[in-house]
Short mmCIF file of C-alpha atoms and ligand atoms in Angstrom, two decimals:
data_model
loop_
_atom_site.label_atom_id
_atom_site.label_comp_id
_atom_site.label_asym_id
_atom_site.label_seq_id
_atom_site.Cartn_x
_atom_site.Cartn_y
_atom_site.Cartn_z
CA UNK A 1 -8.14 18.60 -24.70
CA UNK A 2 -9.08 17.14 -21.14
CA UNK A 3 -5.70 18.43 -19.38
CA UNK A 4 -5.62 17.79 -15.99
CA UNK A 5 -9.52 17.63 -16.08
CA UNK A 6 -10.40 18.11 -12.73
CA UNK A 7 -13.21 15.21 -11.96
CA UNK A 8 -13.54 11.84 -10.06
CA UNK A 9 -12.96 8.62 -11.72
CA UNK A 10 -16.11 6.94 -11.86
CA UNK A 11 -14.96 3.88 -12.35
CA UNK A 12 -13.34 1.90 -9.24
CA UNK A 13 -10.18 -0.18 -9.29
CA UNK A 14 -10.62 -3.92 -10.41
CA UNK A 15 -7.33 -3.88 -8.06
CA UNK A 16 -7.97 -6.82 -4.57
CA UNK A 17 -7.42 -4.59 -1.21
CA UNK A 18 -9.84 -2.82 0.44
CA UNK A 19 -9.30 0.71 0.43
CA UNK A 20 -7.73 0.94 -2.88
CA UNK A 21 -10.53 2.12 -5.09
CA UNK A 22 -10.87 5.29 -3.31
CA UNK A 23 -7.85 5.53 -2.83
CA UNK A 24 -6.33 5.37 -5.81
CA UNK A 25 -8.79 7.51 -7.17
CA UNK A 26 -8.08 11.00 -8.40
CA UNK A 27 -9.02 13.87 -10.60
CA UNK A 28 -6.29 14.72 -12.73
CA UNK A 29 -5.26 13.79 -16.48
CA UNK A 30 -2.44 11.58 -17.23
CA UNK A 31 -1.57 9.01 -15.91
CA UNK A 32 1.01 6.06 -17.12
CA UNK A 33 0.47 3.79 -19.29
CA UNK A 34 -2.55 3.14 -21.64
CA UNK A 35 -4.04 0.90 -23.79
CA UNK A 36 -5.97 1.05 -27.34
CA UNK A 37 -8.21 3.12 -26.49
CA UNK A 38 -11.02 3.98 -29.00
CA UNK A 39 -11.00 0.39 -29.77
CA UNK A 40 -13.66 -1.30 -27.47
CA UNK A 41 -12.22 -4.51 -27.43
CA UNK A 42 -9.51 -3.14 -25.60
CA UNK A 43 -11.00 -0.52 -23.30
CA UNK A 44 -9.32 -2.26 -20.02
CA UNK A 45 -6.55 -3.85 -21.79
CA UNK A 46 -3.53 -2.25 -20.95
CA UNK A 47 -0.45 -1.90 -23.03
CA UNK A 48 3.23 -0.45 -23.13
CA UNK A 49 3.80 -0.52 -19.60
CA UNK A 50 5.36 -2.51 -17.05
CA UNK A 51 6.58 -2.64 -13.43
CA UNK A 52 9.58 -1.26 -12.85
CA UNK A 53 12.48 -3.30 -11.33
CA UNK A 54 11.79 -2.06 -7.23
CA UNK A 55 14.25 1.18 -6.62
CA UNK A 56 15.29 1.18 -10.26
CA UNK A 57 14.06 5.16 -10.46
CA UNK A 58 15.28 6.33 -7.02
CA UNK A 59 13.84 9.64 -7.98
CA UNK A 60 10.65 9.15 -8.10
CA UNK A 61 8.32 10.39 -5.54
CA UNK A 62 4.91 9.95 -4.96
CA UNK A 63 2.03 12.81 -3.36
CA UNK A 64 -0.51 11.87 -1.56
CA UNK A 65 -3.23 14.14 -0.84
CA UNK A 66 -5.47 13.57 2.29
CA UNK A 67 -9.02 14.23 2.24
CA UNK A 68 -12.39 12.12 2.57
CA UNK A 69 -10.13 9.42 0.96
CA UNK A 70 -6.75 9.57 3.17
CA UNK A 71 -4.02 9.43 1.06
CA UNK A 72 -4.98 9.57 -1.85
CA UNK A 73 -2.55 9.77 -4.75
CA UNK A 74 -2.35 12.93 -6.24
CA UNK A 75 0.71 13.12 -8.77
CA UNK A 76 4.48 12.01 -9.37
CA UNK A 77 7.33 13.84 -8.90
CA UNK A 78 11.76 13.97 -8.97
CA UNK A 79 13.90 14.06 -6.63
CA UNK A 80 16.12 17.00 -7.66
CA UNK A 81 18.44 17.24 -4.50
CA UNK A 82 18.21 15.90 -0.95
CA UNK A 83 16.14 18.64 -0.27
CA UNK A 84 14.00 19.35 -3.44
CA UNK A 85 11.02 17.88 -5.58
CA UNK A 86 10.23 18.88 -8.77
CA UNK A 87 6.79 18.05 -10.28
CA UNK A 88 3.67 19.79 -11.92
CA UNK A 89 2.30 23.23 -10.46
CA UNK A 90 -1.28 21.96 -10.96
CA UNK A 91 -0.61 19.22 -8.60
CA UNK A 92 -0.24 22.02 -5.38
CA UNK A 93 -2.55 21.75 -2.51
CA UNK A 94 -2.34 23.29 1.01
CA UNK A 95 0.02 20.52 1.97
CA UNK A 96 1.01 17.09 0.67
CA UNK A 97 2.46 13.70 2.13
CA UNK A 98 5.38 12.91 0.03
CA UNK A 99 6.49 8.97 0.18
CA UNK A 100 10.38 8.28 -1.21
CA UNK A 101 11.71 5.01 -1.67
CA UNK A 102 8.32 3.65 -2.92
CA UNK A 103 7.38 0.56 -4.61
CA UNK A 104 4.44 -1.04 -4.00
CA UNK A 105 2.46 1.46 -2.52
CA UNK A 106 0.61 -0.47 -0.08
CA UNK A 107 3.45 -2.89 1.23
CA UNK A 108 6.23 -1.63 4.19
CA UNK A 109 9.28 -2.50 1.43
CA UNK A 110 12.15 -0.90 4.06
CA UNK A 111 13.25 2.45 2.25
CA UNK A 112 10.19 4.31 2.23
CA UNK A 113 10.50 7.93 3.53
CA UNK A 114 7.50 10.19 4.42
CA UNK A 115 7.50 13.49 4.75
CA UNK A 116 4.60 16.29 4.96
CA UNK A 117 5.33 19.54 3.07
CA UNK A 118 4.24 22.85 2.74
CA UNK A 119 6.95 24.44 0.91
CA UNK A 120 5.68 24.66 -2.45
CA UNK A 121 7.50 27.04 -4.88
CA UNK A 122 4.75 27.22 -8.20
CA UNK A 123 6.65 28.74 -11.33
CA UNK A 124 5.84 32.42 -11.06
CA UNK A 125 4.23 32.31 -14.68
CA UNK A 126 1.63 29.41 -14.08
CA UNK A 127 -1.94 30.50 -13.98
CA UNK A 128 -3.46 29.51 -10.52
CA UNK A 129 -6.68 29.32 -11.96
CA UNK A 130 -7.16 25.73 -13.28
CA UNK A 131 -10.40 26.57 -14.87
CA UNK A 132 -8.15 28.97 -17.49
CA UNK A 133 -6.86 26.09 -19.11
CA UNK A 134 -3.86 27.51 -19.05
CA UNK A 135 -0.89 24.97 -19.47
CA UNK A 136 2.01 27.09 -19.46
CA UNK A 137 4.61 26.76 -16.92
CA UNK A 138 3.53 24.01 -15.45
CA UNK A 139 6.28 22.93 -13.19
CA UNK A 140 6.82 23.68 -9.44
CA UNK A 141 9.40 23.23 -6.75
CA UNK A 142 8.70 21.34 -3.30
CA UNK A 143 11.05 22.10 -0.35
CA UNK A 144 11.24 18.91 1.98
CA UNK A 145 11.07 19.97 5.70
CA UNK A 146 14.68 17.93 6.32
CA UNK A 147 16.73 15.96 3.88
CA UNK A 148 16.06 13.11 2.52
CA UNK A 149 18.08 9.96 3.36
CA UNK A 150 20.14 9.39 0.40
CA UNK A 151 20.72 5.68 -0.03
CA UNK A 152 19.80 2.84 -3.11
CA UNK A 153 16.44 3.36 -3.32
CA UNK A 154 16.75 7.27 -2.81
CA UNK A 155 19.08 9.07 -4.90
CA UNK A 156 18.26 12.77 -6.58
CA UNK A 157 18.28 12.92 -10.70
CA UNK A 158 19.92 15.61 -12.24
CA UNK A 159 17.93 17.98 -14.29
CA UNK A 160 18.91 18.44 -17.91
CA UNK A 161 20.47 21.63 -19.19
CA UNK A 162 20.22 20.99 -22.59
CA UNK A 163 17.28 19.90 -24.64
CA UNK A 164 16.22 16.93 -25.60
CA UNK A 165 15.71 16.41 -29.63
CA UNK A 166 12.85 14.52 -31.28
CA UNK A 167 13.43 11.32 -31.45
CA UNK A 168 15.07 10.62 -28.23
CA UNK A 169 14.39 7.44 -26.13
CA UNK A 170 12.75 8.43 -23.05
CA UNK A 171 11.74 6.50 -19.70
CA UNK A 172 8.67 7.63 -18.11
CA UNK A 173 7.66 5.99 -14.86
CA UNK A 174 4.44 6.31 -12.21
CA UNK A 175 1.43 5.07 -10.13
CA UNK A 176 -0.71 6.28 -12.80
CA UNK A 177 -3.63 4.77 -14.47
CA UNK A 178 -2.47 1.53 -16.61
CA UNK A 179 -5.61 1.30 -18.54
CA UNK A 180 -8.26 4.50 -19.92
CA UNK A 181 -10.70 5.26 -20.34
CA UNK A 182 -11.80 2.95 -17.01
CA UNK A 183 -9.06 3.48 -15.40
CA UNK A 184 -7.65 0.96 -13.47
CA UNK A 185 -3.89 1.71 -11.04
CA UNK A 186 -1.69 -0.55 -10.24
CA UNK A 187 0.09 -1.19 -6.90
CA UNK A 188 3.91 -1.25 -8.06
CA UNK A 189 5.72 1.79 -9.91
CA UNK A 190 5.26 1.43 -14.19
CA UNK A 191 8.02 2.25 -16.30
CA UNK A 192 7.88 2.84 -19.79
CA UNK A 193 10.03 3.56 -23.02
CA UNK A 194 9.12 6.04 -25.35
CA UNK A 195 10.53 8.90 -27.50
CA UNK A 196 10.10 12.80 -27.88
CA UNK A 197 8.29 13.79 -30.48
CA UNK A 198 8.41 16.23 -32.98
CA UNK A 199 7.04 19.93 -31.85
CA UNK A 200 4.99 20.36 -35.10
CA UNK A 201 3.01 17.16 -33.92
CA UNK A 202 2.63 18.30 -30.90
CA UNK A 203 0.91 21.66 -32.16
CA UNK A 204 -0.86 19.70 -34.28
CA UNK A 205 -2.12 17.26 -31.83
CA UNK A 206 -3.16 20.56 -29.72
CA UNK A 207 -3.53 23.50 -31.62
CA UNK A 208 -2.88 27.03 -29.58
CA UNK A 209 -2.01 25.14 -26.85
CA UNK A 210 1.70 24.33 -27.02
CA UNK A 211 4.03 26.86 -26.17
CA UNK A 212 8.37 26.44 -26.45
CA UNK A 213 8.41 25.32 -23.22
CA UNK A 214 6.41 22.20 -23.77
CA UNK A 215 7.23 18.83 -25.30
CA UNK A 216 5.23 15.87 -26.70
CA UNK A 217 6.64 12.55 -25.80
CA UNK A 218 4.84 9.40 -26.61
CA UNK A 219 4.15 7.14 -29.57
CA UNK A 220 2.68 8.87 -32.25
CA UNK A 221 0.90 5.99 -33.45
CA UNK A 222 -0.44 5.35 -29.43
CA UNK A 223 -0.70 2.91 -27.07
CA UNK A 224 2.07 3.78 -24.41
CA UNK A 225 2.38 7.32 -22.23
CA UNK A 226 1.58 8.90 -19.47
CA UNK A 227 -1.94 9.29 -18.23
CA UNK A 228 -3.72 10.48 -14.89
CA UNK A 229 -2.14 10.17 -11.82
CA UNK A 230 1.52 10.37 -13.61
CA UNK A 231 0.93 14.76 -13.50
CA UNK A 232 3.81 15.59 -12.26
CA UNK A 233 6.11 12.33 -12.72
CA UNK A 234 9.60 12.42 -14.40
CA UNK A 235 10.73 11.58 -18.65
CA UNK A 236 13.71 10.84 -18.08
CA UNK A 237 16.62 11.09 -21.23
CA UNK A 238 20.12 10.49 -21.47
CA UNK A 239 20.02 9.77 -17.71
CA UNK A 240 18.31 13.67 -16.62
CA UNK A 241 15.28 14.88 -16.06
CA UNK A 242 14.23 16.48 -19.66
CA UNK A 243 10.32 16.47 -18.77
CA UNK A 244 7.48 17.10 -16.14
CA UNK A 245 4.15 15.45 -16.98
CA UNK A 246 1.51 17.94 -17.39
CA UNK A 247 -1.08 16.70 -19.05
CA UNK A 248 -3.05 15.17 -22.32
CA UNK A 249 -6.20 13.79 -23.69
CA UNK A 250 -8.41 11.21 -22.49
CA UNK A 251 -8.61 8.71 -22.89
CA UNK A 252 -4.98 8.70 -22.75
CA UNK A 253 -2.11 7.15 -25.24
CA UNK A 254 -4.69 7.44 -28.33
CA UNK A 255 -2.80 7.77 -31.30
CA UNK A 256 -1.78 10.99 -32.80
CA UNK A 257 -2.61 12.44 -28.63
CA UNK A 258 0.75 12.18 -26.96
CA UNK A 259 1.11 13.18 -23.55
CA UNK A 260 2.38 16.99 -23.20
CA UNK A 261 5.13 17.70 -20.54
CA UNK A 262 7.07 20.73 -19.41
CA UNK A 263 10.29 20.75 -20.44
CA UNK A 264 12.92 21.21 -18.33
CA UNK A 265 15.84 22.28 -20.00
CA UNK A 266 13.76 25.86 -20.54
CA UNK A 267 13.52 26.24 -15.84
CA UNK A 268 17.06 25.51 -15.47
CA UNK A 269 17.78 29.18 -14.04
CA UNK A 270 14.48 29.08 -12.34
CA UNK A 271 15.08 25.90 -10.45
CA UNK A 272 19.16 26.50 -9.15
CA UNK A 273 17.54 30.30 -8.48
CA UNK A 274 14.75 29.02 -6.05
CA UNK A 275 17.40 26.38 -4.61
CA UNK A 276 19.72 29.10 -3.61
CA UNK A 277 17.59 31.22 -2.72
CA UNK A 278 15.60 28.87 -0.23
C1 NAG B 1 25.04 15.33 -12.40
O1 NAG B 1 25.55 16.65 -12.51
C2 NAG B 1 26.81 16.81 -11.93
C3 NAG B 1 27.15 18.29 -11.95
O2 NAG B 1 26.71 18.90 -13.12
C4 NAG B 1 27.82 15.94 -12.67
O3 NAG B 1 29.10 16.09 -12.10
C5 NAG B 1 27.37 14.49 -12.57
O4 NAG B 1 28.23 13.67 -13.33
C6 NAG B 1 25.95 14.34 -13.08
N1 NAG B 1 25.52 12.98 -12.81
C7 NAG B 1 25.01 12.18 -13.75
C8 NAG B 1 24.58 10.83 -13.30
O5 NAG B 1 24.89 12.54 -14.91
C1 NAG B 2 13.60 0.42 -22.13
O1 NAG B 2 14.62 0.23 -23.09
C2 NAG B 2 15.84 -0.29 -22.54
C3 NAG B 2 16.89 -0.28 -23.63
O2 NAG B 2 16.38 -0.74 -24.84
C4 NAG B 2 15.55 -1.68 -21.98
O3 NAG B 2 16.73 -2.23 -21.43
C5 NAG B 2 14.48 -1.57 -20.91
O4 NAG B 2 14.15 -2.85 -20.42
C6 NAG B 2 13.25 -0.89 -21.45
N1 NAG B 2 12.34 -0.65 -20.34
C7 NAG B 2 11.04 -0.89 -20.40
C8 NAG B 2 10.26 -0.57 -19.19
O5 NAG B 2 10.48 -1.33 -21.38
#
């Protein structure tokens, strides 16, 4: 399993715009939307996704890391309140650029937001050290440094309190890579349908690896799901946030290798806890 792999792409965007390759360039698994991968006829088709209709997910957040390559995106994530993010503990850094309100992530649409945060609030059980290979509790809190600007295009998503049973349609949206294993990212936000899986697949898709906490969500047979760059983006059931992207295989959507998620329903305490308490 290539979780969250840590690596450059080494392929660069087919995408027009000059910056973009680097830009949208990043080193962690999943990502949204794939193709047939293993099939080499298809290896930069991509399937199962498609742009979202603009401000359709309000929730969703983008982070943007800056380094060599400014603003780079690093990972999705939810708008929980007007004051809190949830999204993937692998996707902390020293600080991030969070954009709200996004679409097409290199035109001025009106309701962007920005904001640079600090505030991060890793689940006290995730292993720091990526090179463990440690999956579990993978989900972390972001504090904004002033509220967000509720309006259309902005609007927190409820987390959900119960959990979600196999079989469930699911929307999963992101910036992520549309095609693997050359990756290629589109410009506008992807949104796709797809259903939680059973956990037995799941363990059987990734042996040791999946804990209670976790959830497969996907299609079995492949083709659509998250893949790098979605880390931290929301699956979205029944109108609530049921799951965090965390990671999966690459290339990503193969069948039978269904993107693995944290699953919210099991923080519910831990999230209103750190709210309060912060
Ligand atoms: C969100 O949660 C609140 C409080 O639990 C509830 O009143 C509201 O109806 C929920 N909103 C949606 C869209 O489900
Ligand atoms: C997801 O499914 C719903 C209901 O079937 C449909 O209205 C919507 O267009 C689908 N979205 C995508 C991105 O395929």
């Amino acid at each position: 399993m290539a979780w969250r792999a840590i690596k450059k792409q080494g392929h660069q965007s087919q995408m027009p715009g000059p910056r973009r390759p680097e830009v949208m360039q990043l080193g962690f698994v999943c990502a949204l939307l794939s193709l047939l991968a293993g099939n080499s006829w298809a290896d930069t088709r991509t399937i199962g996704a498609r742009e979202c209709h603009p401000n359709s997910q309000p929730w969703q957040a983008g982070l943007f890391y800056v380094t060599r390559n400014p603003y780079r995106l690093l990972c999705g994530a939810t708008l929980v309140s007007d004051r809190w993010l949830l999204t993937a503990a692998h996707c902390q850094r020293p600080y991030l650029w969070v954009r709200l309100g996004e679409h097409h992530l290199w035109k001025w649409e009106g309701p962007e937001q920005l904001f640079r945060v600090t505030e991060f609030f890793p689940h006290p059980g995730f292993n720091q050290d990526l090179r463990a290979q440690d999956h579990n509790n993978d989900i972390m809190l972001i504090r904004l440094p002033r509220k967000a600007r509720l309006g259309p295009a902005v609007q927190p998503l409820n987390i959900s309190e119960t959990c979600v049973s196999p079989g469930t349609q699911c929307l999963i949206s992101g910036w992520g890579a549309v095609s693997s294993p050359i990756v290629e990212y589109p410009l506008t936000l992807q949104c796709a349908n797809i259903s939680i899986l059973e956990p037995r697949r799941c363990r059987l898709a990734y042996p040791g690896q999946i804990s209670k906490r976790m959830l497969c969500a996907g299609l079995w047979e492949g083709g659509r799901g998250s893949c790098q760059g979605d880390s931290g983006g929301p699956l979205v059931c029944h109108g609530a946030l049921a799951g965090v992207v965390s990671g999966g295989s690459e290339p990503c959507s193969r069948p039978r290798r269904p993107a693995v998620y944290s699953s919210v329903c099991h923080y519910v305490r831990w999230i209103r806890k750190t709210m309060e308490e912060y």
